[in-house]
PDB file of C-alpha atoms and ligand atoms in Angstrom:
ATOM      1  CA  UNK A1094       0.000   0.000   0.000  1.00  0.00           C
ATOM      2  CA  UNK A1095       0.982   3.544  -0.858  1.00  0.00           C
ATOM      3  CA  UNK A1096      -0.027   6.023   1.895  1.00  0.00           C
ATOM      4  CA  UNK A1097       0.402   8.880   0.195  1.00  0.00           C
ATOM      5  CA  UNK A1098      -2.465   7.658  -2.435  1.00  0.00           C
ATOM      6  CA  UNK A1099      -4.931   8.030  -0.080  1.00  0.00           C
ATOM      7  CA  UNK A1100      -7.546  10.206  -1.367  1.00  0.00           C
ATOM      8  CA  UNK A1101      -5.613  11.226  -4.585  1.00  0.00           C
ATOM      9  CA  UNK A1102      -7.626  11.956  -7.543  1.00  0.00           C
ATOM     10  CA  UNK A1103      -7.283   9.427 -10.907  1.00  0.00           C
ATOM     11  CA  UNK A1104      -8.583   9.076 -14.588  1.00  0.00           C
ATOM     12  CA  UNK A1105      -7.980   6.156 -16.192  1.00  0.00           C
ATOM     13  CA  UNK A1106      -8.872   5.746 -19.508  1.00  0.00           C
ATOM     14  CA  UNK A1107     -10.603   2.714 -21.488  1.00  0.00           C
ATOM     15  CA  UNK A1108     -10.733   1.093 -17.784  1.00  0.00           C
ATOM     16  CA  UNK A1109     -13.875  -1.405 -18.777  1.00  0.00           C
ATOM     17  CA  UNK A1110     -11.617  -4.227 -19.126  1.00  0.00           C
ATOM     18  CA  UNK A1111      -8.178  -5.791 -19.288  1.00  0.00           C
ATOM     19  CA  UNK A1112      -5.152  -3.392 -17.881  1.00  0.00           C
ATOM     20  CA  UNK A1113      -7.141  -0.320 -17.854  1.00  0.00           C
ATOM     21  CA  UNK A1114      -9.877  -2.280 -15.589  1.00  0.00           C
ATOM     22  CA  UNK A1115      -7.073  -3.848 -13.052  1.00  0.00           C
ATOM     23  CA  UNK A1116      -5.288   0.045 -12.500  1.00  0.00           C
ATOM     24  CA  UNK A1117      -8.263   1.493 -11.300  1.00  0.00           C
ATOM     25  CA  UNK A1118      -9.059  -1.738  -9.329  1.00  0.00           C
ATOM     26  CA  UNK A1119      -5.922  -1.303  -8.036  1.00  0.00           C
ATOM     27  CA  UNK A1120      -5.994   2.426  -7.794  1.00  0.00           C
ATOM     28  CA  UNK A1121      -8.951   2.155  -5.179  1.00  0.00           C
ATOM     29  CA  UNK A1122      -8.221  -0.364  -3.513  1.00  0.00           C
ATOM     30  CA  UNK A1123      -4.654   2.285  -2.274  1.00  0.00           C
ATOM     31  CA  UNK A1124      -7.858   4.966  -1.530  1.00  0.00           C
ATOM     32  CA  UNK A1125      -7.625   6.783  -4.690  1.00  0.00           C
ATOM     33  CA  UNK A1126     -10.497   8.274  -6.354  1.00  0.00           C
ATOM     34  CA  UNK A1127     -11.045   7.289  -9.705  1.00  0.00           C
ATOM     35  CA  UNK A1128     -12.715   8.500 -12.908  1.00  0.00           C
ATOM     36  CA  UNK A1129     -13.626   4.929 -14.356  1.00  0.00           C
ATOM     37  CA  UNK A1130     -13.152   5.790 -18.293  1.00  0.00           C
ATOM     38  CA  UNK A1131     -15.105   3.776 -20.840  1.00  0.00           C
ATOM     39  CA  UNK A1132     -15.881   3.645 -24.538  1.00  0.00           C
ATOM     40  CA  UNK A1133     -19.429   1.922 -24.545  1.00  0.00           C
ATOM     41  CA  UNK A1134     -21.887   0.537 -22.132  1.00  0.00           C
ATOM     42  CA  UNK A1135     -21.648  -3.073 -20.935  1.00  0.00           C
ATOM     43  CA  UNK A1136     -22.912  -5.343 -18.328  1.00  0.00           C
ATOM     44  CA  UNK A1137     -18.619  -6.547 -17.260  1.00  0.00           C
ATOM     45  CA  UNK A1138     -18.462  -2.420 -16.702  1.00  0.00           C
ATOM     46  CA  UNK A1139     -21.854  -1.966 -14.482  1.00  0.00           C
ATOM     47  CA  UNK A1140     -20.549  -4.771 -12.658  1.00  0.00           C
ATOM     48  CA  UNK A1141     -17.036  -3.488 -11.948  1.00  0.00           C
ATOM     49  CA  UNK A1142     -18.424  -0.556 -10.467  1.00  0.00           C
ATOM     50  CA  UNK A1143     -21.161  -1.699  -8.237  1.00  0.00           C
ATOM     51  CA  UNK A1144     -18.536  -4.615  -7.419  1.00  0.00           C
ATOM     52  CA  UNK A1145     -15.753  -1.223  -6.493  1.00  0.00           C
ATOM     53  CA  UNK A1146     -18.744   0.727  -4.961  1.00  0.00           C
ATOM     54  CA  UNK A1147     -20.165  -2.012  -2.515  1.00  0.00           C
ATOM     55  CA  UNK A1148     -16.128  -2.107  -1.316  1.00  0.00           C
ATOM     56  CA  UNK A1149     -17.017   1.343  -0.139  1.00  0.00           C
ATOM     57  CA  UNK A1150     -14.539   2.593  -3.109  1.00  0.00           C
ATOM     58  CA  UNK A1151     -15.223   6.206  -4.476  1.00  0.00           C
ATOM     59  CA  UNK A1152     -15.641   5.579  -8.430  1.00  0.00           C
ATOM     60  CA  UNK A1153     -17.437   7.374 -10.971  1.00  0.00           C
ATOM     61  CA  UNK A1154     -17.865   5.661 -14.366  1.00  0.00           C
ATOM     62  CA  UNK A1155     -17.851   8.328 -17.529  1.00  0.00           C
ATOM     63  CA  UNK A1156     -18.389   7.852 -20.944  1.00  0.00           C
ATOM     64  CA  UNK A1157     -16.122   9.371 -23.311  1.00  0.00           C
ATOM     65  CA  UNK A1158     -13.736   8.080 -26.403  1.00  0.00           C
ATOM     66  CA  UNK A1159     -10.127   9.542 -26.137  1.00  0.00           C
ATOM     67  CA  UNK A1160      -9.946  10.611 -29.412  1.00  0.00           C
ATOM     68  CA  UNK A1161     -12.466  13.373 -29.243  1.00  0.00           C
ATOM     69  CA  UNK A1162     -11.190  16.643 -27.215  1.00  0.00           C
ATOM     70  CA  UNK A1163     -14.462  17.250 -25.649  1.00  0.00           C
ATOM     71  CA  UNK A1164     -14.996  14.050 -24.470  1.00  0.00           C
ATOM     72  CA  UNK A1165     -11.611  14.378 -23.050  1.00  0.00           C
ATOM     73  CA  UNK A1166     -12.086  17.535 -21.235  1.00  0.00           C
ATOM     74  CA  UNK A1167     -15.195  16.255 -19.805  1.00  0.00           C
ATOM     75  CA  UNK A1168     -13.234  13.458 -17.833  1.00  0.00           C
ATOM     76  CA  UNK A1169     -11.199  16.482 -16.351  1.00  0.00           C
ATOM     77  CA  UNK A1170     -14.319  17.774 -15.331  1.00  0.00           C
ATOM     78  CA  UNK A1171     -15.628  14.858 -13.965  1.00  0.00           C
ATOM     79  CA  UNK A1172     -12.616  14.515 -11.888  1.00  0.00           C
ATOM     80  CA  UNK A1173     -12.805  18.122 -10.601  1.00  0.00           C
ATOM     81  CA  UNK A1174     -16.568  17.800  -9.725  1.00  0.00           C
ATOM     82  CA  UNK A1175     -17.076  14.764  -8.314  1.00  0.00           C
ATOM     83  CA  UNK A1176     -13.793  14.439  -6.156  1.00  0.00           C
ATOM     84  CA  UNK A1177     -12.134  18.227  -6.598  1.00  0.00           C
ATOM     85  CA  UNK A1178      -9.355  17.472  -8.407  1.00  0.00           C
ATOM     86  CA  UNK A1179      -6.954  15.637 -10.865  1.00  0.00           C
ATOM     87  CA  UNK A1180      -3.339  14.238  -9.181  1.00  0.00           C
ATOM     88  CA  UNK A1181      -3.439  11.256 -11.446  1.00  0.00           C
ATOM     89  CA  UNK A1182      -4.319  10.597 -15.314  1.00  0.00           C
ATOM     90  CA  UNK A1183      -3.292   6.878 -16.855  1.00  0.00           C
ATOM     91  CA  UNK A1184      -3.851   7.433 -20.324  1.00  0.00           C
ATOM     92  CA  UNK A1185      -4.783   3.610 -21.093  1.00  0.00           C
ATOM     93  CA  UNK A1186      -6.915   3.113 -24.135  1.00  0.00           C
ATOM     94  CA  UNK A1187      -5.819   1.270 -26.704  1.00  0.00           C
ATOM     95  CA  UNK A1188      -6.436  -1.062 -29.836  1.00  0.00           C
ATOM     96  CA  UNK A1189      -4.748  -2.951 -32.398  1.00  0.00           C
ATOM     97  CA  UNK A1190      -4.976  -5.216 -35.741  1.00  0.00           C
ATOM     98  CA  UNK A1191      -3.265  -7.241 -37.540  1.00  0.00           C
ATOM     99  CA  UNK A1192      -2.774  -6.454 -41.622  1.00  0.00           C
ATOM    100  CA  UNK A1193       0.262  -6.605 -43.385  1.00  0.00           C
ATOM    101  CA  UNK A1194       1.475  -3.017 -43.916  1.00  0.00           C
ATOM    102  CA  UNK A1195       0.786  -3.014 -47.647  1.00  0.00           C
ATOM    103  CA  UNK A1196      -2.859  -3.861 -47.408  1.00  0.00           C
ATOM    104  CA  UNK A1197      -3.434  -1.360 -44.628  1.00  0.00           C
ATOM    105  CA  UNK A1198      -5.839   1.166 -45.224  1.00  0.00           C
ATOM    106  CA  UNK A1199      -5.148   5.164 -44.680  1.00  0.00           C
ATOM    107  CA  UNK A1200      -8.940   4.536 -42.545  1.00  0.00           C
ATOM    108  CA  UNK A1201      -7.378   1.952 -40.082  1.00  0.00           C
ATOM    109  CA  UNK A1202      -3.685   3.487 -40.326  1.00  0.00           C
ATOM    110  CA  UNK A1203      -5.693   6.761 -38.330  1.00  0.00           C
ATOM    111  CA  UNK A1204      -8.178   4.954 -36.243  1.00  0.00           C
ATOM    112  CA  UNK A1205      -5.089   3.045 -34.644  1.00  0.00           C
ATOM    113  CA  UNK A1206      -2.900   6.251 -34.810  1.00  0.00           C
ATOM    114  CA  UNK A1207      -5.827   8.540 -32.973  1.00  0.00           C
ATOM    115  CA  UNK A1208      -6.543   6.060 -30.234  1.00  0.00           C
ATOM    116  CA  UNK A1209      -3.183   5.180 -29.325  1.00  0.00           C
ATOM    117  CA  UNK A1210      -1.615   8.189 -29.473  1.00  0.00           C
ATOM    118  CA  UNK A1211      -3.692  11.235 -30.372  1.00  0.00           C
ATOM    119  CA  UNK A1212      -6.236  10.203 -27.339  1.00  0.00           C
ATOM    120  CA  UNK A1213      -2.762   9.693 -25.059  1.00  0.00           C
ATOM    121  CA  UNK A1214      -1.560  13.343 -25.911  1.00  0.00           C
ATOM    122  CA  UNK A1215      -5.283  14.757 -25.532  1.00  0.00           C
ATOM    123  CA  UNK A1216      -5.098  13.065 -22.175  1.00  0.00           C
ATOM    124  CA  UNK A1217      -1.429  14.116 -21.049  1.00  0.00           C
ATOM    125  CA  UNK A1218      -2.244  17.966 -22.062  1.00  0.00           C
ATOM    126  CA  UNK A1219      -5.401  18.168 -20.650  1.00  0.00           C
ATOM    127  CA  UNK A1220      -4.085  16.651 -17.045  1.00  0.00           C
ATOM    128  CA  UNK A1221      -1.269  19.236 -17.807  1.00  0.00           C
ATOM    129  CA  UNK A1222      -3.370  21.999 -17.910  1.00  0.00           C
ATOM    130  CA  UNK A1223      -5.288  21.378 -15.317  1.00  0.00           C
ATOM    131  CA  UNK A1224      -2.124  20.457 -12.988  1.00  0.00           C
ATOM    132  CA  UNK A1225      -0.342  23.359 -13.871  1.00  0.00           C
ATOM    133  CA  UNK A1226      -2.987  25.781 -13.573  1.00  0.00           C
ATOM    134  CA  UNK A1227      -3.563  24.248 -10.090  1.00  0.00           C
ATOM    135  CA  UNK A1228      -0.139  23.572  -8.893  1.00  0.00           C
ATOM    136  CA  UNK A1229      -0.554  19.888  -8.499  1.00  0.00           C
ATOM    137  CA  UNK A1230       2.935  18.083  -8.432  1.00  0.00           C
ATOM    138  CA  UNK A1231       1.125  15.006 -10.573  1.00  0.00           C
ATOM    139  CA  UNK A1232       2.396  11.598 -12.262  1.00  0.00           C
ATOM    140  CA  UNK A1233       1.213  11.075 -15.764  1.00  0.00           C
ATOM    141  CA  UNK A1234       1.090   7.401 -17.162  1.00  0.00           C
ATOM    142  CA  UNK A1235       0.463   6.054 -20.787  1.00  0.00           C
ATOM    143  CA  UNK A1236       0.589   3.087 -21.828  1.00  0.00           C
ATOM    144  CA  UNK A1237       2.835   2.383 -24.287  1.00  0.00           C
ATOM    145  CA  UNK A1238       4.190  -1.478 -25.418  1.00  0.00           C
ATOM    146  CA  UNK A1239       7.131  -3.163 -25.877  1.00  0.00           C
ATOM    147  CA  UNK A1240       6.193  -2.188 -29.518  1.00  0.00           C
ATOM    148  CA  UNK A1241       7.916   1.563 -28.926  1.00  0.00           C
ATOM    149  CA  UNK A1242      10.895  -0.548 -29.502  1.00  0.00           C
ATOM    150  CA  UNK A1243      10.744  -3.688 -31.015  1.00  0.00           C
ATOM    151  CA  UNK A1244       9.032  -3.885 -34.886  1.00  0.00           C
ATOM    152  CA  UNK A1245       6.139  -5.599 -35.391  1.00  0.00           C
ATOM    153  CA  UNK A1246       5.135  -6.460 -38.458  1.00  0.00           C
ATOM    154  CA  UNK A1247       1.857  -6.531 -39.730  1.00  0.00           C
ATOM    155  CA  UNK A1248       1.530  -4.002 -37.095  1.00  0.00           C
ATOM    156  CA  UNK A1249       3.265  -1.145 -38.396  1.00  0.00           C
ATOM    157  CA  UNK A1250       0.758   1.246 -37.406  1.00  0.00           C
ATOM    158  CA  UNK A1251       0.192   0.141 -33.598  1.00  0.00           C
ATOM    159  CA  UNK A1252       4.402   0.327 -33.034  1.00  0.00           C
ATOM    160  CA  UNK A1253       4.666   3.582 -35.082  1.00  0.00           C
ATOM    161  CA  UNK A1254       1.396   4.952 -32.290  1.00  0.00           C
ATOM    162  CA  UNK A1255       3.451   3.548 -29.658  1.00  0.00           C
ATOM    163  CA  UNK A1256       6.994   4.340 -30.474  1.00  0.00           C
ATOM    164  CA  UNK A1257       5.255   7.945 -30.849  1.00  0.00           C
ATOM    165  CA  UNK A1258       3.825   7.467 -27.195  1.00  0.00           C
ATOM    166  CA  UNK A1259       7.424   6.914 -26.049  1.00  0.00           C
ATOM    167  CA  UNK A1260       8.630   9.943 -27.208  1.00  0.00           C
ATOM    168  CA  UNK A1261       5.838  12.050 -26.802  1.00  0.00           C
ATOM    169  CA  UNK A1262       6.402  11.111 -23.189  1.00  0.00           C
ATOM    170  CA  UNK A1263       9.816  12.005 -22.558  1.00  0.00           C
ATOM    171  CA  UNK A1264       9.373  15.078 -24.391  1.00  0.00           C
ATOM    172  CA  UNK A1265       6.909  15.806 -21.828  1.00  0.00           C
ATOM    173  CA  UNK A1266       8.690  14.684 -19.015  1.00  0.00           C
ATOM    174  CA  UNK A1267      11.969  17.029 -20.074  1.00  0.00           C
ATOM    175  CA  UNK A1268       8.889  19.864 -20.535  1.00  0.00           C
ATOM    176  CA  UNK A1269       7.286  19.849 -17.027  1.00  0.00           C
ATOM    177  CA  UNK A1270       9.792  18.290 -14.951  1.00  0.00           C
ATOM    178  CA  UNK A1271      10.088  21.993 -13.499  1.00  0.00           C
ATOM    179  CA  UNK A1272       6.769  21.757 -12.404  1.00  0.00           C
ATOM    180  CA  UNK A1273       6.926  18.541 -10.846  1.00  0.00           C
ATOM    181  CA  UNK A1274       4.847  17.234 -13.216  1.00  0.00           C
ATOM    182  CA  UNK A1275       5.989  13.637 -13.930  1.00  0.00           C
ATOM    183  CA  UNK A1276       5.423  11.750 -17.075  1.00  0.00           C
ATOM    184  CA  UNK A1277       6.401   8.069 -17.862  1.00  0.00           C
ATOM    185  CA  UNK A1278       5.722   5.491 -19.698  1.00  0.00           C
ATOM    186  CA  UNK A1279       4.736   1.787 -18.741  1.00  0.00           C
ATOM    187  CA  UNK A1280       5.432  -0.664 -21.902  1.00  0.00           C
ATOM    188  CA  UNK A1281       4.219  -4.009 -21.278  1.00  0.00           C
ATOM    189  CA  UNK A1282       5.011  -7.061 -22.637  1.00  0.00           C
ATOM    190  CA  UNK A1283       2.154 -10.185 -23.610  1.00  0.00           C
ATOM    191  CA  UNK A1284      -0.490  -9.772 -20.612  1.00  0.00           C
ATOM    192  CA  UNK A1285      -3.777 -11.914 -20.540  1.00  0.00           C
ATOM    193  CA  UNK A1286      -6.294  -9.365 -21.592  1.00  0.00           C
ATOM    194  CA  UNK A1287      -9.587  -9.626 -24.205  1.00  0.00           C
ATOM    195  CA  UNK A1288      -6.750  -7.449 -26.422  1.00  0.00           C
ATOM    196  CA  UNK A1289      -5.214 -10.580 -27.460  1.00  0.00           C
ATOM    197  CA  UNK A1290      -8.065 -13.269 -26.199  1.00  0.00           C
ATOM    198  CA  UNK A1291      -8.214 -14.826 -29.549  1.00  0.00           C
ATOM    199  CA  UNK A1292      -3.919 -15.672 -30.588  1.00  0.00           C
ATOM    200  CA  UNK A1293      -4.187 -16.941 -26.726  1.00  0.00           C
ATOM    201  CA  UNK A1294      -6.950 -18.840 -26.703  1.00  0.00           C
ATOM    202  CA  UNK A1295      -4.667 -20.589 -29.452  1.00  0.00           C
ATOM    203  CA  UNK A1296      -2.663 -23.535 -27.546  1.00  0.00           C
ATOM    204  CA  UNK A1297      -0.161 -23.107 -30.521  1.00  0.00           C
ATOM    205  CA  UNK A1298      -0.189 -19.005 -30.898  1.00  0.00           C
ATOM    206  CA  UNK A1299       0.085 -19.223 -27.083  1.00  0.00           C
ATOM    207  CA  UNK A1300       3.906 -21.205 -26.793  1.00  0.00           C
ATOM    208  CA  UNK A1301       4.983 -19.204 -29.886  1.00  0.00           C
ATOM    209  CA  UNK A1302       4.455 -16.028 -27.359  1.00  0.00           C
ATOM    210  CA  UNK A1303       5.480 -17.734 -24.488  1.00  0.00           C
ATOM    211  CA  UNK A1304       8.613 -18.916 -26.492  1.00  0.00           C
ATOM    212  CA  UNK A1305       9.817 -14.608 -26.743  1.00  0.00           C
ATOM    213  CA  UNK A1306       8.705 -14.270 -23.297  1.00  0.00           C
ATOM    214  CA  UNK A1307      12.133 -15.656 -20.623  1.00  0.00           C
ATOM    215  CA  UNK A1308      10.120 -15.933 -17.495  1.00  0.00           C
ATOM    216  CA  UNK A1309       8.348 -18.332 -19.712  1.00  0.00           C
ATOM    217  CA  UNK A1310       4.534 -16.744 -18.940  1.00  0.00           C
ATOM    218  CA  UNK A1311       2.259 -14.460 -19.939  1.00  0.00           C
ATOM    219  CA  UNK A1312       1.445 -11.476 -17.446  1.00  0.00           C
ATOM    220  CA  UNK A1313      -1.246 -10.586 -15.631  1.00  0.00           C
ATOM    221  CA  UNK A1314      -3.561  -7.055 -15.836  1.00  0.00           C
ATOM    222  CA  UNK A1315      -2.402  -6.939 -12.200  1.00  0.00           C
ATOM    223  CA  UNK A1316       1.544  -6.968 -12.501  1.00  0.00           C
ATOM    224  CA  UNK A1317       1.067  -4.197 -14.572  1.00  0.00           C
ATOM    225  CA  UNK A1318      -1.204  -2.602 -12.142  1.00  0.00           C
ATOM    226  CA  UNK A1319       1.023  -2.657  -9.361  1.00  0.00           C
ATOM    227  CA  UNK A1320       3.631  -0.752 -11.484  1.00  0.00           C
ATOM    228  CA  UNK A1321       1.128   1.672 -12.090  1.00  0.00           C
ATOM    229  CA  UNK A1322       0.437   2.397  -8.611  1.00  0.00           C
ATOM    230  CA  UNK A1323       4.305   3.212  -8.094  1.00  0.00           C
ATOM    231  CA  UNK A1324       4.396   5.245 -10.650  1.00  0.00           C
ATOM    232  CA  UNK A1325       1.278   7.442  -9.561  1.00  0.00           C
ATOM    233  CA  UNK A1326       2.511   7.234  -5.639  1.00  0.00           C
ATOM    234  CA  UNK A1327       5.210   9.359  -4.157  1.00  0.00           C
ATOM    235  CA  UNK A1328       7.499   6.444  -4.039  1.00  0.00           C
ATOM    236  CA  UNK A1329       8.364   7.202  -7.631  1.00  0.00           C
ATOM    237  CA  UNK A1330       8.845  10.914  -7.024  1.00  0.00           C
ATOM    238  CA  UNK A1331      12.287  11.450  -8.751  1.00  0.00           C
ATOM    239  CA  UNK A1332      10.794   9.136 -11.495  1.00  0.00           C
ATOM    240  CA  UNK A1333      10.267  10.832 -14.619  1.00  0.00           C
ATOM    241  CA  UNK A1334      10.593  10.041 -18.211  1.00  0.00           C
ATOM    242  CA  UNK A1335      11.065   6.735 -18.219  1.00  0.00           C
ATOM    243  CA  UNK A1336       9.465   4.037 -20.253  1.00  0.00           C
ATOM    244  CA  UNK A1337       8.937   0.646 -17.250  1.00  0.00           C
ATOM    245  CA  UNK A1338       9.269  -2.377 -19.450  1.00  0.00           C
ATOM    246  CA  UNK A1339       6.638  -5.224 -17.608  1.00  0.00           C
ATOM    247  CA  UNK A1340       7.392  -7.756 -19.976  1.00  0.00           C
ATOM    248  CA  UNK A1341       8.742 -10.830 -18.282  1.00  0.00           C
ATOM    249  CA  UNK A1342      12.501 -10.288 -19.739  1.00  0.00           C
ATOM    250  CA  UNK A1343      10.537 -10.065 -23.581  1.00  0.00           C
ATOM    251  CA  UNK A1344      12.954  -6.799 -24.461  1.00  0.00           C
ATOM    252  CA  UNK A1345      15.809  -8.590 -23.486  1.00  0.00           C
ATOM    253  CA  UNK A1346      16.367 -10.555 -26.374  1.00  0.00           C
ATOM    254  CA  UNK A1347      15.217 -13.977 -25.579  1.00  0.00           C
ATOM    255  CA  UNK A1348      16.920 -15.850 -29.012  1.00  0.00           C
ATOM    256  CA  UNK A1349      20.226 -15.366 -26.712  1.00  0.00           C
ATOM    257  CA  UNK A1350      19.071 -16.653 -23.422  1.00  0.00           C
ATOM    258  CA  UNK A1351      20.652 -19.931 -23.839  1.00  0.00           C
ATOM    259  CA  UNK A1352      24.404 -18.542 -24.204  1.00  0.00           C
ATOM    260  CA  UNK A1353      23.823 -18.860 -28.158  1.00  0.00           C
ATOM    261  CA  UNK A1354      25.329 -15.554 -30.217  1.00  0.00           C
TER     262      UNK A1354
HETATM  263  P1  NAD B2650      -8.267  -4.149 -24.032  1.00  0.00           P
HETATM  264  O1  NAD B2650      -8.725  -4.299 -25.424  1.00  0.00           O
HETATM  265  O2  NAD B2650      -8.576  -5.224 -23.061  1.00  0.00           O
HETATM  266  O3  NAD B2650      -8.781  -2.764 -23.429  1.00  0.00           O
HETATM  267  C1  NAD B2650      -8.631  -1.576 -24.151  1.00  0.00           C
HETATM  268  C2  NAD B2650      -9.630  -0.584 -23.621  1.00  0.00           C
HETATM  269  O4  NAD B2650      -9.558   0.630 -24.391  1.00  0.00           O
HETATM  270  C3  NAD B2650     -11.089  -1.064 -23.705  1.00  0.00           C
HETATM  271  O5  NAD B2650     -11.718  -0.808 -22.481  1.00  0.00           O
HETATM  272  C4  NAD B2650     -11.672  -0.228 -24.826  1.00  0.00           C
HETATM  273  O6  NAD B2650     -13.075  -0.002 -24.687  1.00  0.00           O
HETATM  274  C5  NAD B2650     -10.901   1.060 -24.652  1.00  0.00           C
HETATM  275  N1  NAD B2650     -10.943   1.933 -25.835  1.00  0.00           N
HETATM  276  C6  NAD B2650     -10.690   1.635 -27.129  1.00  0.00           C
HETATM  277  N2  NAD B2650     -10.880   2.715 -27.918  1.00  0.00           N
HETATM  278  C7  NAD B2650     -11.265   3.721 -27.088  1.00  0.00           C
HETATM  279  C8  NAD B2650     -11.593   5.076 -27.283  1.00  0.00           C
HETATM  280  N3  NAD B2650     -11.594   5.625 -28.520  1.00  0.00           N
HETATM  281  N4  NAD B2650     -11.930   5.833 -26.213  1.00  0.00           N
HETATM  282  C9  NAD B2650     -11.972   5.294 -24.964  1.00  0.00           C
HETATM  283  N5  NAD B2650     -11.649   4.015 -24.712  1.00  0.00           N
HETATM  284  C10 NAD B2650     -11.307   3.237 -25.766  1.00  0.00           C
HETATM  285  O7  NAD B2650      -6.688  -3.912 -24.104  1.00  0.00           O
HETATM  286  P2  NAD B2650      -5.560  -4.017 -22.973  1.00  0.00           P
HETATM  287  O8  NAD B2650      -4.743  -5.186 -23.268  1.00  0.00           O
HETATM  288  O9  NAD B2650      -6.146  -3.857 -21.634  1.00  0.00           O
HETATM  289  O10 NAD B2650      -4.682  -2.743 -23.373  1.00  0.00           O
HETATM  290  C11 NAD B2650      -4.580  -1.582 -22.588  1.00  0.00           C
HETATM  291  C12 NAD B2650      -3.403  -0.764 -23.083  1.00  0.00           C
HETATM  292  O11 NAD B2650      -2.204  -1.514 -22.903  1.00  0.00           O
HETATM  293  C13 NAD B2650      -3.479  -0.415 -24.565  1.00  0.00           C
HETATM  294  O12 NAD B2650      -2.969   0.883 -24.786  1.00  0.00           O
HETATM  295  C14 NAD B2650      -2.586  -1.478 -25.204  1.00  0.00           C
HETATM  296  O13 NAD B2650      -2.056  -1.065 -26.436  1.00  0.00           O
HETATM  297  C15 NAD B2650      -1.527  -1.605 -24.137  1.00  0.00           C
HETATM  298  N6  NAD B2650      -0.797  -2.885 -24.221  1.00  0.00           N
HETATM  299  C16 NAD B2650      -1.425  -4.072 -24.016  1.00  0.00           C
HETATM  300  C17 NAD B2650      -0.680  -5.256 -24.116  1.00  0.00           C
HETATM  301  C18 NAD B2650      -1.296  -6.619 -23.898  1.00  0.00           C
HETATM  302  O14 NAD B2650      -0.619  -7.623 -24.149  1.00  0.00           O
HETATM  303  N7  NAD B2650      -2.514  -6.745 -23.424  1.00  0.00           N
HETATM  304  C19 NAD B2650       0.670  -5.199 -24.418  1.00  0.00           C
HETATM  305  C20 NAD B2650       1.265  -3.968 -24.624  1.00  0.00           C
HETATM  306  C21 NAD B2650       0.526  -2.811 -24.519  1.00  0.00           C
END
């Protein structure tokens, strides 16, 4: 637990499901006050929040897709008029598909590119504004992938969103670091979330992952989580600009991890 989290103020974005979903599960259970970000209506999502509110948690669920700058303002609102303020924004939301780059369209080139990072720099400036204005030392977190450094093919336009994430983070960072305003990155590796469902529900997809992966497992929403809630606590306060691979050793080259090379 993180005492100094007690009572903060949080947005986190696309938080029906999978990482977004176990942050601000994880966020309120350390006493934080969370805007509960989501793109469309479900019954999983009504049943996160009654499950967070009969825990006595202090959630507000909003409706609003990152890629439009009013619906992005209104989650700073939300923040500031429900619980008074905004310490904490985890710019989450994020999609994917697979087409091999010459077959992708210019339509699904943008959708991925205004998701992933458009809606992550509405989200970071808005939280900046809003901190800055207010003179609130806060910790910005987007989530990036181990895709801001390692190509993916038939992907090009998810690592080109998220290699953009990366440096539209430190650029950040360097830019309100004398503000206290700290902005990092968290770059996961394979986790267990309805993002990939389908290549894991594949016993065969699944070892090919598990092969790049040297702890030899696929993550959990939750590991990622709990690096979430060290970034956003004071425990990380000289933290800034980084990019925290959770990826089970995946960036570390795994074709070498027998002593071949
Ligand atoms: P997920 O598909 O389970 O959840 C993504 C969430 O984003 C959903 O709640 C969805 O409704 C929301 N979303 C999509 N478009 C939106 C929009 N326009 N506005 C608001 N919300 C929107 O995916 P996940 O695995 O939980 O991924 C979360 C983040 O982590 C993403 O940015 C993803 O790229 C990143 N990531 C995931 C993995 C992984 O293996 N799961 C690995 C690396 C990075």
């Amino acid at each position: 637990m993180y005492q100094d989290l007690k009572n903060k103020v949080a947005i986190v974005t696309g938080a029906s499901k999978g990482i977004g979903k176990a942050i601000a599960e994880r966020l309120a259970d350390e006493g934080v006050k969370v805007v509960v970000n989501y793109h469309s209506e479900s019954s999983e999502l009504n049943e996160f929040i009654e499950e967070l509110k009969s825990r006595g948690d202090s959630v507000v669920a909003v409706q609003g897709d990152v890629t439009k700058e009013e619906d992005v303002k209104k989650l700073v609102a939300a923040a500031v008029d429900h619980f008074g303020s905004l310490d904490i924004m985890v710019n989450n939301a994020g999609i994917e598909n697979e087409v091999p780059s010459k077959d992708l369209s210019l339509e699904d080139w943008n959708k991925v590119i205004n998701v992933n990072l458009t809606g992550m720099f509405l989200g970071s400036r808005e939280a900046i504004r809003y901190m800055s204005e207010n003179d609130i030392k806060g910790s910005i977190i987007n989530l990036a992938s181990v895709h801001d450094k390692i190509p993916w093919p038939h992907f090009v336009h998810y690592a080109a969103s998220k290699g953009g994430v990366k440096m539209m983070t430190e650029t950040l960072a360097l830019e309100y670091a004398p503000q206290r305003i700290r902005v990092n990155n968290i770059s996961p590796g394979a986790i267990d979330t309805p993002i990939n469902a389908e290549k894991l529900s594949d016993p065969v997809k699944k070892e090919e992952v598990i092969k790049l992966i040297p702890m030899g497992y696929i993550g959990k929403p939750e590991e990622v989580a709990a690096c979430a809630a060290w970034l956003a606590s004071s425990e990380s306060s000289y933290v800034t600009g980084i990019s925290l691979y959770v990826d089970g050793g995946m960036t570390k080259y795994p074709g070498f991890q027998a002593g071949k090379g």
